Coordinates of C-alpha atoms in Angstrom, one line a residue:
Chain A
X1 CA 84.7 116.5 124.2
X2 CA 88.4 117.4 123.5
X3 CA 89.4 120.2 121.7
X4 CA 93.4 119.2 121.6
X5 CA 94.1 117.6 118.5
X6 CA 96.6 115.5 119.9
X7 CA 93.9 114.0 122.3
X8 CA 92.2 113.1 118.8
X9 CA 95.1 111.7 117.2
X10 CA 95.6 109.7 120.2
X11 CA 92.2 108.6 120.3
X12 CA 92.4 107.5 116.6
X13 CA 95.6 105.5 117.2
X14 CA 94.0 103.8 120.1
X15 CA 90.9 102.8 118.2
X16 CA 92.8 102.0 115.1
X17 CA 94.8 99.6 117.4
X18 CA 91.7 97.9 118.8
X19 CA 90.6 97.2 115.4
X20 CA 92.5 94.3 115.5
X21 CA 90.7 92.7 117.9
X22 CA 88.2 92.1 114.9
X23 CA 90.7 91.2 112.8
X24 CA 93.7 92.1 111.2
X25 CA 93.6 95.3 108.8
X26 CA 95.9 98.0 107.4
X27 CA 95.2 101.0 109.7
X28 CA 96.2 98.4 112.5
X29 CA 99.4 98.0 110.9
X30 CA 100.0 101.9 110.2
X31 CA 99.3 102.6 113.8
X32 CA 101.8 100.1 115.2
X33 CA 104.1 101.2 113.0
X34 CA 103.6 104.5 114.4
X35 CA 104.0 103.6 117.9
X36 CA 107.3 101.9 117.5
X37 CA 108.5 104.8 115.1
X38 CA 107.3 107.2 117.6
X39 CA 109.1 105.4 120.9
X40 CA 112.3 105.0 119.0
X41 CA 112.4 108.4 118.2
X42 CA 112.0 109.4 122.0
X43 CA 114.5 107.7 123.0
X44 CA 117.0 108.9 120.1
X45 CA 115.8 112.6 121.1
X46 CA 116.5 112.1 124.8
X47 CA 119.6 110.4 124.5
X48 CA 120.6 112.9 122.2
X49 CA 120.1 116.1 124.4
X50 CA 120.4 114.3 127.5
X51 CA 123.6 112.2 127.1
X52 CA 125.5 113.2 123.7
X53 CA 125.3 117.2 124.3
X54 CA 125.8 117.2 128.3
X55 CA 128.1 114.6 129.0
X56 CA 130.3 114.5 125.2
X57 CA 129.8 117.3 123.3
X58 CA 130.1 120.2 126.0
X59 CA 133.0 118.8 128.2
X60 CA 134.9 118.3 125.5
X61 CA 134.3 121.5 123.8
X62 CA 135.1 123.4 127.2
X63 CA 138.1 120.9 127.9
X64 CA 139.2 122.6 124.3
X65 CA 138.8 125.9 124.8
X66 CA 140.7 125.7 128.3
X67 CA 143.3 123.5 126.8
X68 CA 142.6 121.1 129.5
X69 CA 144.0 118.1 128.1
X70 CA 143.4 115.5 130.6
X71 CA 139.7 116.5 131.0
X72 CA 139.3 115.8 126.9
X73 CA 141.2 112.8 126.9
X74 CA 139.1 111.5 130.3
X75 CA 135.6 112.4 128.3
X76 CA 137.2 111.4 124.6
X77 CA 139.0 107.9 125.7
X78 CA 135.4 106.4 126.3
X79 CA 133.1 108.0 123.3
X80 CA 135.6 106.6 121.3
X81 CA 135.1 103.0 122.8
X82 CA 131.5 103.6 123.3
X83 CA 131.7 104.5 119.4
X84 CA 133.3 101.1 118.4
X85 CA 129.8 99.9 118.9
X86 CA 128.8 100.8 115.6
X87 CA 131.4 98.7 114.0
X88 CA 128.6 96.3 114.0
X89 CA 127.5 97.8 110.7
X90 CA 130.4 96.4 108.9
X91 CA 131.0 92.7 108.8
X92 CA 134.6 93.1 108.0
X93 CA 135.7 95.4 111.2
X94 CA 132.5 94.0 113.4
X95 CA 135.2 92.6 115.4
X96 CA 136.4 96.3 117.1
X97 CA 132.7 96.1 119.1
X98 CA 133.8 92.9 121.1
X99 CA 136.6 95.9 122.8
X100 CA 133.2 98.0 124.6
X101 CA 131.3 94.6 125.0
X102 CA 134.1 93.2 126.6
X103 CA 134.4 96.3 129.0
X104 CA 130.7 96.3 130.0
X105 CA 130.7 92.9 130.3
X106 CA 133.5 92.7 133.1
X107 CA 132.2 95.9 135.1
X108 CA 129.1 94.1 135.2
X109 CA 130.4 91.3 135.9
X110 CA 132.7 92.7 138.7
X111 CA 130.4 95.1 140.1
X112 CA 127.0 92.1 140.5
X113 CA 128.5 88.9 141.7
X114 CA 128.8 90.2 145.3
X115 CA 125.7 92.4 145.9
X116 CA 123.9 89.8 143.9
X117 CA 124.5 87.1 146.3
X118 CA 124.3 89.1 149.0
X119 CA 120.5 90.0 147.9
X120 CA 119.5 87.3 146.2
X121 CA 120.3 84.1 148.5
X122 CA 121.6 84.8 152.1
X123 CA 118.3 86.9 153.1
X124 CA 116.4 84.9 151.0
X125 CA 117.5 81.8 153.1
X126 CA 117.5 83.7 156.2
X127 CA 113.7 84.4 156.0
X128 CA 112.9 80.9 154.8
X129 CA 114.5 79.3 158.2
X130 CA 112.3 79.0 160.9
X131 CA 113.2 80.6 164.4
X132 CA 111.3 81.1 167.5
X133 CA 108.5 78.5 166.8
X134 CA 105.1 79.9 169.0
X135 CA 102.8 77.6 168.4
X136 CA 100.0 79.9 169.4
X137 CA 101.1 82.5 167.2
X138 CA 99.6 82.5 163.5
X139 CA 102.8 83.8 161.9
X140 CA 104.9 81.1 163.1
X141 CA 102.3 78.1 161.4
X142 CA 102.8 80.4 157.9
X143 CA 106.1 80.5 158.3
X144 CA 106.5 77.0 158.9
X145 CA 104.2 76.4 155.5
X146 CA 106.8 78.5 154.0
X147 CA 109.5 76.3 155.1
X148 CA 107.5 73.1 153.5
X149 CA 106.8 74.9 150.5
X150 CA 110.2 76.0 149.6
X151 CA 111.9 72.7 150.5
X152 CA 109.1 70.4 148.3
X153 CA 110.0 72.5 145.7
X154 CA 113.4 72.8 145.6
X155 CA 113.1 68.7 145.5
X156 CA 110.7 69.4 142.5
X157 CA 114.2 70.8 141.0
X158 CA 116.4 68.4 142.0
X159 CA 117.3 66.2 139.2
X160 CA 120.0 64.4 140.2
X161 CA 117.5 61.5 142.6
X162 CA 114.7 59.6 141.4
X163 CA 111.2 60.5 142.3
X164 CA 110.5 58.0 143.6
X165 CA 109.5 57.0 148.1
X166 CA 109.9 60.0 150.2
X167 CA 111.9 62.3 147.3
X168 CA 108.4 61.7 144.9
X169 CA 106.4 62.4 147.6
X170 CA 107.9 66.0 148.5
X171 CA 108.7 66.4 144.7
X172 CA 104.9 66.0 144.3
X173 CA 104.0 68.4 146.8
X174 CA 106.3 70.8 145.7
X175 CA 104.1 71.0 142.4
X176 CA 101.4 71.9 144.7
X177 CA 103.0 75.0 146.0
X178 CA 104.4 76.1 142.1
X179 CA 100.9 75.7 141.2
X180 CA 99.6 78.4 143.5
X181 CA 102.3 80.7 142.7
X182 CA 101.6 80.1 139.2
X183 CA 97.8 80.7 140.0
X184 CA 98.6 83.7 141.9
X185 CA 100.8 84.7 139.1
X186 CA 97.7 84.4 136.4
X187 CA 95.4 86.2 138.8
X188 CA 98.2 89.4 139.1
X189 CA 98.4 88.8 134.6
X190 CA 95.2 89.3 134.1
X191 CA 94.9 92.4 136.4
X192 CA 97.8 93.8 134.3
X193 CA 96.2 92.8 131.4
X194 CA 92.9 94.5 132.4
X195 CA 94.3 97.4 133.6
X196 CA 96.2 98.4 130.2
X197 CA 92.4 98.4 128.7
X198 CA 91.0 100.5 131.1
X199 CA 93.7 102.6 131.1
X200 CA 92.9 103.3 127.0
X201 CA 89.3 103.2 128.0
X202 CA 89.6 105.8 131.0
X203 CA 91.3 107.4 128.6
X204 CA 88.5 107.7 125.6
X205 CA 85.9 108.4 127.9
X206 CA 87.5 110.7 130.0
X207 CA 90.2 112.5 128.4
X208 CA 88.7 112.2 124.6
X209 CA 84.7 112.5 124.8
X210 CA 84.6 113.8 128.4
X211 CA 81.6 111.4 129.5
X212 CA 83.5 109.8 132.6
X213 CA 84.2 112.5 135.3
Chain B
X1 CA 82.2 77.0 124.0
X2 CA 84.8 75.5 121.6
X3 CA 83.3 76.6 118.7
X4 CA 82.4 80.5 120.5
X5 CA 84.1 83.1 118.4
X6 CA 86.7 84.9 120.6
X7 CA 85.6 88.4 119.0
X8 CA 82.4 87.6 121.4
X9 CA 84.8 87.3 124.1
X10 CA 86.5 90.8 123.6
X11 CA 83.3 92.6 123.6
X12 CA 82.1 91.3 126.8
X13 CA 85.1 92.5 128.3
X14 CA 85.2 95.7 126.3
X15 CA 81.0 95.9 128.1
X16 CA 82.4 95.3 131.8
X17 CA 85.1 97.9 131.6
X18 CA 82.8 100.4 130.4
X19 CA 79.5 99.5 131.7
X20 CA 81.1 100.4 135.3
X21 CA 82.8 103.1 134.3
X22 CA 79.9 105.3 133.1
X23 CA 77.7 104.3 135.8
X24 CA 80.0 105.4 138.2
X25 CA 80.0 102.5 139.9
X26 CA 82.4 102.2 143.2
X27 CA 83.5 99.1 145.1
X28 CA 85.1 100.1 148.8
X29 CA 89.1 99.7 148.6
X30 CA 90.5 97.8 151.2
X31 CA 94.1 98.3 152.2
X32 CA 96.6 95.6 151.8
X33 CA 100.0 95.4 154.4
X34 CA 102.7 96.5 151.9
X35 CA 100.8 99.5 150.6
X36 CA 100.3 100.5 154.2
X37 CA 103.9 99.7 154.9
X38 CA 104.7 102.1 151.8
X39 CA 102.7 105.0 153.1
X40 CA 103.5 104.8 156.6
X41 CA 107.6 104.4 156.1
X42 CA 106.9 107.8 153.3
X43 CA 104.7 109.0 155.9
X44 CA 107.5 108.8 158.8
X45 CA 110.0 110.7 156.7
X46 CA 108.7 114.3 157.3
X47 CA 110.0 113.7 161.3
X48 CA 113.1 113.1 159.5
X49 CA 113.0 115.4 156.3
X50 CA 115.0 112.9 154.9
X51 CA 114.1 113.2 151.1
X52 CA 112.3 110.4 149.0
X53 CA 113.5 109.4 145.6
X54 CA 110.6 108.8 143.1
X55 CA 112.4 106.7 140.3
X56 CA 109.5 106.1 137.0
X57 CA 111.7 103.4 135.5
X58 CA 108.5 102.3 133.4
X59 CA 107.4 102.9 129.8
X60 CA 103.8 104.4 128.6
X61 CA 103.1 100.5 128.2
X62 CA 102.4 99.8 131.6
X63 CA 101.6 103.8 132.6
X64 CA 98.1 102.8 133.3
X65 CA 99.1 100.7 136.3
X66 CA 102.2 102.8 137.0
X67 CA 101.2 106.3 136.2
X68 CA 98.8 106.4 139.4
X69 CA 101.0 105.2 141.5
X70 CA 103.7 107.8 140.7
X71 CA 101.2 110.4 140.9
X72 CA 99.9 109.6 144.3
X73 CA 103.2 108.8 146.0
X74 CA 104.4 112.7 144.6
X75 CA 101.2 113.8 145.9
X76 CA 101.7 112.5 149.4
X77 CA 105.2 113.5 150.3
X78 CA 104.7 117.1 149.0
X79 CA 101.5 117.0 150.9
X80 CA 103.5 116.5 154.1
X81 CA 106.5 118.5 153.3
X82 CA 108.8 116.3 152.3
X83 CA 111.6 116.5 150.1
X84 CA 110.8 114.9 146.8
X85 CA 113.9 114.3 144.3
X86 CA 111.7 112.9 140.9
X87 CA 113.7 111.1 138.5
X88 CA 112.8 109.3 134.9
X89 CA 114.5 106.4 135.5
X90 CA 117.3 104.8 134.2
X91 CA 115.5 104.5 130.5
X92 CA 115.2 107.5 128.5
X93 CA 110.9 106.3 128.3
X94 CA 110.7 107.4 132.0
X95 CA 111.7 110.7 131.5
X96 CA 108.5 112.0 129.7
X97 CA 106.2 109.8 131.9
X98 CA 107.8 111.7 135.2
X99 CA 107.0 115.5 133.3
X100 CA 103.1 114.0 133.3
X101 CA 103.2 113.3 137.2
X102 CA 104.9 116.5 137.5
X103 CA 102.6 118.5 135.6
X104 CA 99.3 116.6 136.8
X105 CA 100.0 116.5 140.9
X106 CA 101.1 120.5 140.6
X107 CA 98.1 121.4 139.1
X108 CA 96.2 119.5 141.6
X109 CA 98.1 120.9 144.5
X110 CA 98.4 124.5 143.3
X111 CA 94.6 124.7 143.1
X112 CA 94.4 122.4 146.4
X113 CA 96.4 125.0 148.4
X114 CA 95.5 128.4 146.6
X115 CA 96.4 129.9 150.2
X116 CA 99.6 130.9 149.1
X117 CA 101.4 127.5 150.4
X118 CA 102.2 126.5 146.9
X119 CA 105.2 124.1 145.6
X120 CA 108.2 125.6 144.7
X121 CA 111.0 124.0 142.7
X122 CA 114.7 123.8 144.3
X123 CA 112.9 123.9 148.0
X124 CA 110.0 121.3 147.9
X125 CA 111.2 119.1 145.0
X126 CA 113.7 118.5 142.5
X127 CA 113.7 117.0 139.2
X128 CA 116.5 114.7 138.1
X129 CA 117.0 114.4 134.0
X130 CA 118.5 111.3 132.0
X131 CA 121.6 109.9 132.6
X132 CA 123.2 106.6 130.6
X133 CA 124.5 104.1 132.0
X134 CA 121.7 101.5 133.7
X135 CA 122.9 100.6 137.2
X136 CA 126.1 102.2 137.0
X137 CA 124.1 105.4 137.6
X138 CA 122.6 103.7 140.8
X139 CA 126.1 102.9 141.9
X140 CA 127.7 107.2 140.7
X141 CA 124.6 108.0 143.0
X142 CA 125.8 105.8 145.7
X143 CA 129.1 107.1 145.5
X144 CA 128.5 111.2 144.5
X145 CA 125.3 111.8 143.6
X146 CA 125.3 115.3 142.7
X147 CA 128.8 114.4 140.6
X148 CA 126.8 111.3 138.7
X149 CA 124.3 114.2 137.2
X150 CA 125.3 117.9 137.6
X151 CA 123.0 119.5 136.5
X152 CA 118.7 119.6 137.1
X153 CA 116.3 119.1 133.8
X154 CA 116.3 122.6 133.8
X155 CA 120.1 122.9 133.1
X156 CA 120.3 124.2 136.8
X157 CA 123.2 123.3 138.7
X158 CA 122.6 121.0 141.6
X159 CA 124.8 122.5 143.9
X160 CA 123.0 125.8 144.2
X161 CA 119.2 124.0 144.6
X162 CA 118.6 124.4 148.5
X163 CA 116.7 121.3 149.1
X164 CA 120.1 119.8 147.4
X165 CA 122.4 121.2 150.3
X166 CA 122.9 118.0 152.7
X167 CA 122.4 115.4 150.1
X168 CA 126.1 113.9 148.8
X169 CA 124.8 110.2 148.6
X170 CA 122.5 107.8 148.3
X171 CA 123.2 107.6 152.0
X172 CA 121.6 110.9 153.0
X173 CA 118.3 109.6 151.0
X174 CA 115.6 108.3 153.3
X175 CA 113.6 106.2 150.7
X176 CA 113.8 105.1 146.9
X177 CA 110.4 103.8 145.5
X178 CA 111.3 102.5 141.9
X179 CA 108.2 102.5 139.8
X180 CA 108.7 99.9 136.8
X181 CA 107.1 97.3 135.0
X182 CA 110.6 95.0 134.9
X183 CA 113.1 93.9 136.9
X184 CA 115.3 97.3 137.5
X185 CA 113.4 97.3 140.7
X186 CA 116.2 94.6 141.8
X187 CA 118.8 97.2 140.5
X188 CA 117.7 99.3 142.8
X189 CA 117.6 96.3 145.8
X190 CA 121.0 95.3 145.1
X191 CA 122.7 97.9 144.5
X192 CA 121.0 101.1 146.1
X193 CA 119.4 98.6 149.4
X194 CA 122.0 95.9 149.8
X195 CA 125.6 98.1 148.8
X196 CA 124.4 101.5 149.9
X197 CA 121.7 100.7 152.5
X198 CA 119.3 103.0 151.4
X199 CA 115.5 101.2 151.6
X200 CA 113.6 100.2 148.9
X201 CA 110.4 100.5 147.8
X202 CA 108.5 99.2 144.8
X203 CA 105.9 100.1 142.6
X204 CA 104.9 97.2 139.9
X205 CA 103.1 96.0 137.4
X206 CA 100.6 93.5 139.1
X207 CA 102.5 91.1 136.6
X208 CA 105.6 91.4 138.5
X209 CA 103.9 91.5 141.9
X210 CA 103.6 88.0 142.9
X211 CA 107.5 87.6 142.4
X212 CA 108.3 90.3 144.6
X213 CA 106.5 89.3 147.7
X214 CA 109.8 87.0 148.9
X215 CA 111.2 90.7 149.3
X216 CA 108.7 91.8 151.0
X217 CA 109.0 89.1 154.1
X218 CA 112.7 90.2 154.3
X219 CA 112.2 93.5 154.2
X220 CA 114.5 94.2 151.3
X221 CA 111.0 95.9 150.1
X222 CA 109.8 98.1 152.6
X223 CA 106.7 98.2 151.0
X224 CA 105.1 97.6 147.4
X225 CA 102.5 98.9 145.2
X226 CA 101.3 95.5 143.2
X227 CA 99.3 96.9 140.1
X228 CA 96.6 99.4 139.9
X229 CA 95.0 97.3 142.7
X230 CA 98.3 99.2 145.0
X231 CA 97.7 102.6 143.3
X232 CA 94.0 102.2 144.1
X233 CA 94.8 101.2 148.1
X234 CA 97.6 104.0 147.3
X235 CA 95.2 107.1 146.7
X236 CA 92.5 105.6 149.2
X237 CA 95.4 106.1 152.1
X238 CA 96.0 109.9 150.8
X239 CA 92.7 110.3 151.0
X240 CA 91.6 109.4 154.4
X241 CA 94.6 110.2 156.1
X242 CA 95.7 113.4 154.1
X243 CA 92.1 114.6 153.5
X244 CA 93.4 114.7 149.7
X245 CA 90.4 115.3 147.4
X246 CA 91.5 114.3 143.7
X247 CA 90.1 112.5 140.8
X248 CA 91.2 108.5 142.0
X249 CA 92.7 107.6 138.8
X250 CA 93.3 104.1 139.8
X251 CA 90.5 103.9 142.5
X252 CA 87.4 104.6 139.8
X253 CA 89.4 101.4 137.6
X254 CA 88.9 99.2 140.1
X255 CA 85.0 98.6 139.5
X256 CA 85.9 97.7 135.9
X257 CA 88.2 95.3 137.6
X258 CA 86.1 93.6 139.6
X259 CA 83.3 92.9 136.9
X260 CA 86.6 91.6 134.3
X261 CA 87.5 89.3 136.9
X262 CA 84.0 87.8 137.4
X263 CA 83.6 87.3 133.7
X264 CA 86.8 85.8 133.5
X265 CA 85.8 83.3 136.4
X266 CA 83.1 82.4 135.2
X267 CA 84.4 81.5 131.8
X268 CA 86.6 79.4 132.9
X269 CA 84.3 77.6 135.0
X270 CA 82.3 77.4 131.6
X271 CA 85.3 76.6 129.6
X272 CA 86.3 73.5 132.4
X273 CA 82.1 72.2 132.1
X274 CA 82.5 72.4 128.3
X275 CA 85.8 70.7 128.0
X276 CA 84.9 68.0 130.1
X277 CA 81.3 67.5 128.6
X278 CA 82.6 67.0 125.4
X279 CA 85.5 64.7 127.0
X280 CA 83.2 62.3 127.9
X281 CA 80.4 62.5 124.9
X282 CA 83.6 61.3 123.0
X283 CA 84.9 58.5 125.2
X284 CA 81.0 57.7 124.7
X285 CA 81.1 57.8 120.8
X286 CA 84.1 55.8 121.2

C-alpha cells in the first residue's frame, strides 16, 4: 500500500468520482470541482512561467536596460494587442478584442487554406482512384471497394438529385459503408471508454493498494 | 432488460476490469500494420541519427491510452541511440504529462543499463518547454526551430546542447509522432508533413483512430498507435525486438479489454432479443 499522500488523495478523488455511478451526491460534486479548479490552475501556472516571464516580461526588461528600443517595441506592440483580449470584461469597450480576434483570424486564415487543401483533398483523392488494376492481387479488389464505398457515399451526400433509380440505389449503399465506419467508430469508443477505467483501476490497484504487480 | 437497473451494468464492468487484472490474466498481442510501420520507420532512424520528435499534445483525460504510448516510443528510440527531442505539446496540459514519461522511462533505463551506459541530457535527449501560440509554433519550428523556443525546460540555451548542433528546422528532424486525443495531430500533418515534409506519426485515442486510417493509406501517417490496443502492440514490439523487460502498462490492460468487450457484446445481443420480444408481445396485445 502507498505511503505518498498524494497517491491517497488521488485515490479518494477517484473513488469519490465513481460515486456517481450510484448516484448523484456531494463528494461527487466537490471532487469535480476540484479537478476543474485544479487543471485551470495548471494551465494559468504554466502559461505564467512558460509564456508571460520568458517571452514578455524578460525581453522587455533586458530590451530596457540596453535601451534597445526596437526590441521593446517588437515584444510590447503585440502584449498589448494580445492584452485587448480582456476588454471582453467590459461591455462598453468589448469592442477593442475584435482588433487581436481579427489578427488571429486572418493569420489563420492565410496560413491554412493552402496546406489544408493540399492535405486534406488532393492525396485524399489521389489514394481513392484506382491505378494499376491486378486482378490477382488482393490489394487491388480492396481498393476497388474503397472506390465503391467512397463514391455511394458521397451520393448519400448529394442533395441536390432525387433518390430515386440508379442515384437511390448508390445513395442506399453508401449508408452501408457509413454504417460500418460508424460501427468501427463505436467499437474504437468503447475501447476509449474502457481504457480510461482501467487506467483509474490500474491505478488503485497498482499504484494505491499495491495488489496488481 | 428494460426494466434492469444500469447501476447492475456498471458493476459488471467494474468485475471484468478487475477480475483480470488480479488474476494476472494475459491474452497474446498481436501486431497490427501501422504500429509495425511506427516502430520500424523509429526503428530505421538510428542508421540515420536523424532525431525523433515526441510531441504529448494530450491531457491527463486520455493519459491512460496515451501515457503508454509516449512511454514506450521514448523507451525505444533511447534504447537504440537515437536522438529524442520530448516536447509537451502545444497545450500547456502536455507539459506535466511529458515530465511523467520522462521520469518513468529514465528510471527504467538507468536501472536497465546500470553498466555505466546511462542517458544523459543534452547528448541522448532533449526536453522542449511550453510555447503559445498552437500551430504557429509548428510553423516557427518549420522555419527556426531553435529561434521559436530558445531556451530548454531547464532554462538552458539550445544552442550550446550537443545533440542540438545540426538541427535548424523541422527539416533536419527525421520523425514527429504527435500523441493526442484531438485533432492537433492534423496540425502537425498539414503543417509539419504537407509544408515542411517532415513525416508524421500519430498516437491516438482509439476514439479518434478509425478517422485517421484515410491517412494512413496515403501515407501522410507513417504509422499510428490507435488506443491502448497500439500502446499494447507498441510495448509487445520493444519487447521482442529490443529485449526490453518493463512492466507492460498498456499490455496487462488489454485482458480487462477483452472481457469488457465480451460483456458488452453480449448485452447487446441481449438488449436486440429483449427489444424485439417485447416488440412483438405488443403488436400481440394490440
Amino acid at each position: 500500500m502507498s505511503t505518498s499522500i498524494w497517491v491517497w488523495i488521488a485515490a479518494f478523488l477517484t473513488l469519490t468520482i465513481y460515486s456517481f455511478l450510484y448516484k448523484d451526491n456531494p463528494l461527487y460534486r466537490f471532487a469535480e470541482h476540484v479537478f476543474v479548479g485544479a487543471s485551470v490552475g495548471w494551465s494559468i501556472a504554466i502559461v505564467w512561467h512558460m509564456t508571460a516571464i520568458p517571452y514578455i516580461a524578460m525581453p522587455l526588461r533586458d530590451a530596457f536596460i540596453q535601451s534597445n528600443w526596437p526590441g521593446f517595441i517588437y515584444v510590447a506592440i503585440p502584449t498589448l494587442l494580445g492584452s485587448l483580449y480582456f476588454f471582453r470584461f467590459f461591455p462598453k469597450q468589448s469592442w477593442l478584442a475584435r482588433w487581436p480576434i481579427a489578427l488571429m483570424m486572418g493569420y489563420f486564415n492565410g496560413i491554412s487554406i493552402s496546406p489544408s487543401i493540399e492535405t486534406n483533398i488532393f492525396p485524399q483523392v489521389q489514394g481513392t482512384i484506382l491505378t494499376g488494376f491486378n486482378p490477382t492481387s488482393l490489394n487491388s479488389w480492396w481498393a476497388l471497394l474503397l472506390l465503391v464505398g467512397v463514391v455511394s457515399t458521397l451520393f448519400y451526400f448529394f442533395f441536390s438529385l432525387k433518390h430515386e433509380g440508379i442515384v437511390g440505389k448508390t445513395s442506399r449503399l453508401g449508408i452501408w459503408f457509413v454504417m460500418i465506419a460508424f460501427g468501427a467508430s463505436f467499437g474504437y469508443t468503447i475501447m476509449a471508454r474502457v481504457s480510461l477505467l482501467i487506467g483509474r483501476i490500474q491505478f488503485l490497484l497498482h499504484d494505491w493498494l499495491g495488489i496488481l504487480r | 432488460m428494460e426494466k434492469l437497473d444500469r447501476r447492475w451494468l456498471f458493476l459488471l464492468i467494474g468485475l471484468s476490469v478487475i477480475i483480470p487484472s488480479i488474476t494476472n490474466l494475459r491474452f497474446p498481442v498481436t501486431t497490427s500494420p501501422p504500429t509495425l510501420n511506427l516502430w520500424n520507420f523509429v526503428d530505421s532512424l538510428k542508421y540515420t541519427q536523424k532525431p525523433i520528435i515526441i510531441v504529448t499534445d494530450y491531457s491527463p483525460s486520455t493519459s491512460p491510452e496515451l501515457q503508454p504510448m509516449a512511454n514506450a516510443l521514448f523507451r525505444h528510440a533511447l534504447e537504440a541511440d537515437i536522438p529524442v527531442i520530448l516536447y509537451g505539446g502545444l497545450y500547456p496540459d502536455g507539459y506535466g504529462l511529458a515530465q511523467i514519461t520522462e521520469r518513468t522511462v529514465l528510471e527504467e533505463m538507468n536501472y536497465h543499463l546500470a553498466n555505466g551506459d546511462s542517458i544523459i541530457y543534452g547528448k541522448d535527449y532533449v526536453f522542449l518547454p511550453f510555447a503559445p501560440g498552437g500551430l504557429a509554433v509548428i510553423v516557427g519550428m518549420g522555419e527556426d526551430l531553435i529561434g521559436t523556443f530558445r531556451i530548454d525546460v531547464h532554462g538552458d540555451s539550445l544552442k550550446f546542447l550537443p545533440m542540438m548542433d545540426n538541427i535548424r528546422r523541422l527539416e533536419d528532424i527525421g520523425l514527429i509522432v504527435d500523441i493526442a486525443g484531438s485533432a492537433v495531430s492534423r496540425w502537425w500533418m498539414i503543417y509539419a508533413g504537407t509544408r515542411y515534409g517532415t513525416p508524421i506519426g500519430v498516437g491516438t485515442t482509439a476514439v479518434s483512430a478509425a478517422e485517421y486510417y484515410t491517412f494512413l493509406q496515403t501515407r501522410q501517417f507513417i504509422g499510428m498507435l490507435g488506443g491502448m490496443k497500439g500502446a499494447a502492440e507498441y510495448e509487445e514490439l520493444n519487447a521482442q525486438r529490443l529485449n526490453i523487460e518493463v512492466r507492460k502498462q498498456a499490455g496487462i490492460a488489454m485482458a480487462s479489454q477483452n472481457f469488457v468487450h465480451i460483456l458488452i457484446i453480449v448485452m447487446v445481443i441481449l438488449g436486440n432479443i429483449s427489444f424485439f420480444v417485447l416488440k412483438k408481445n405488443r403488436e400481440r396485445r394490440l
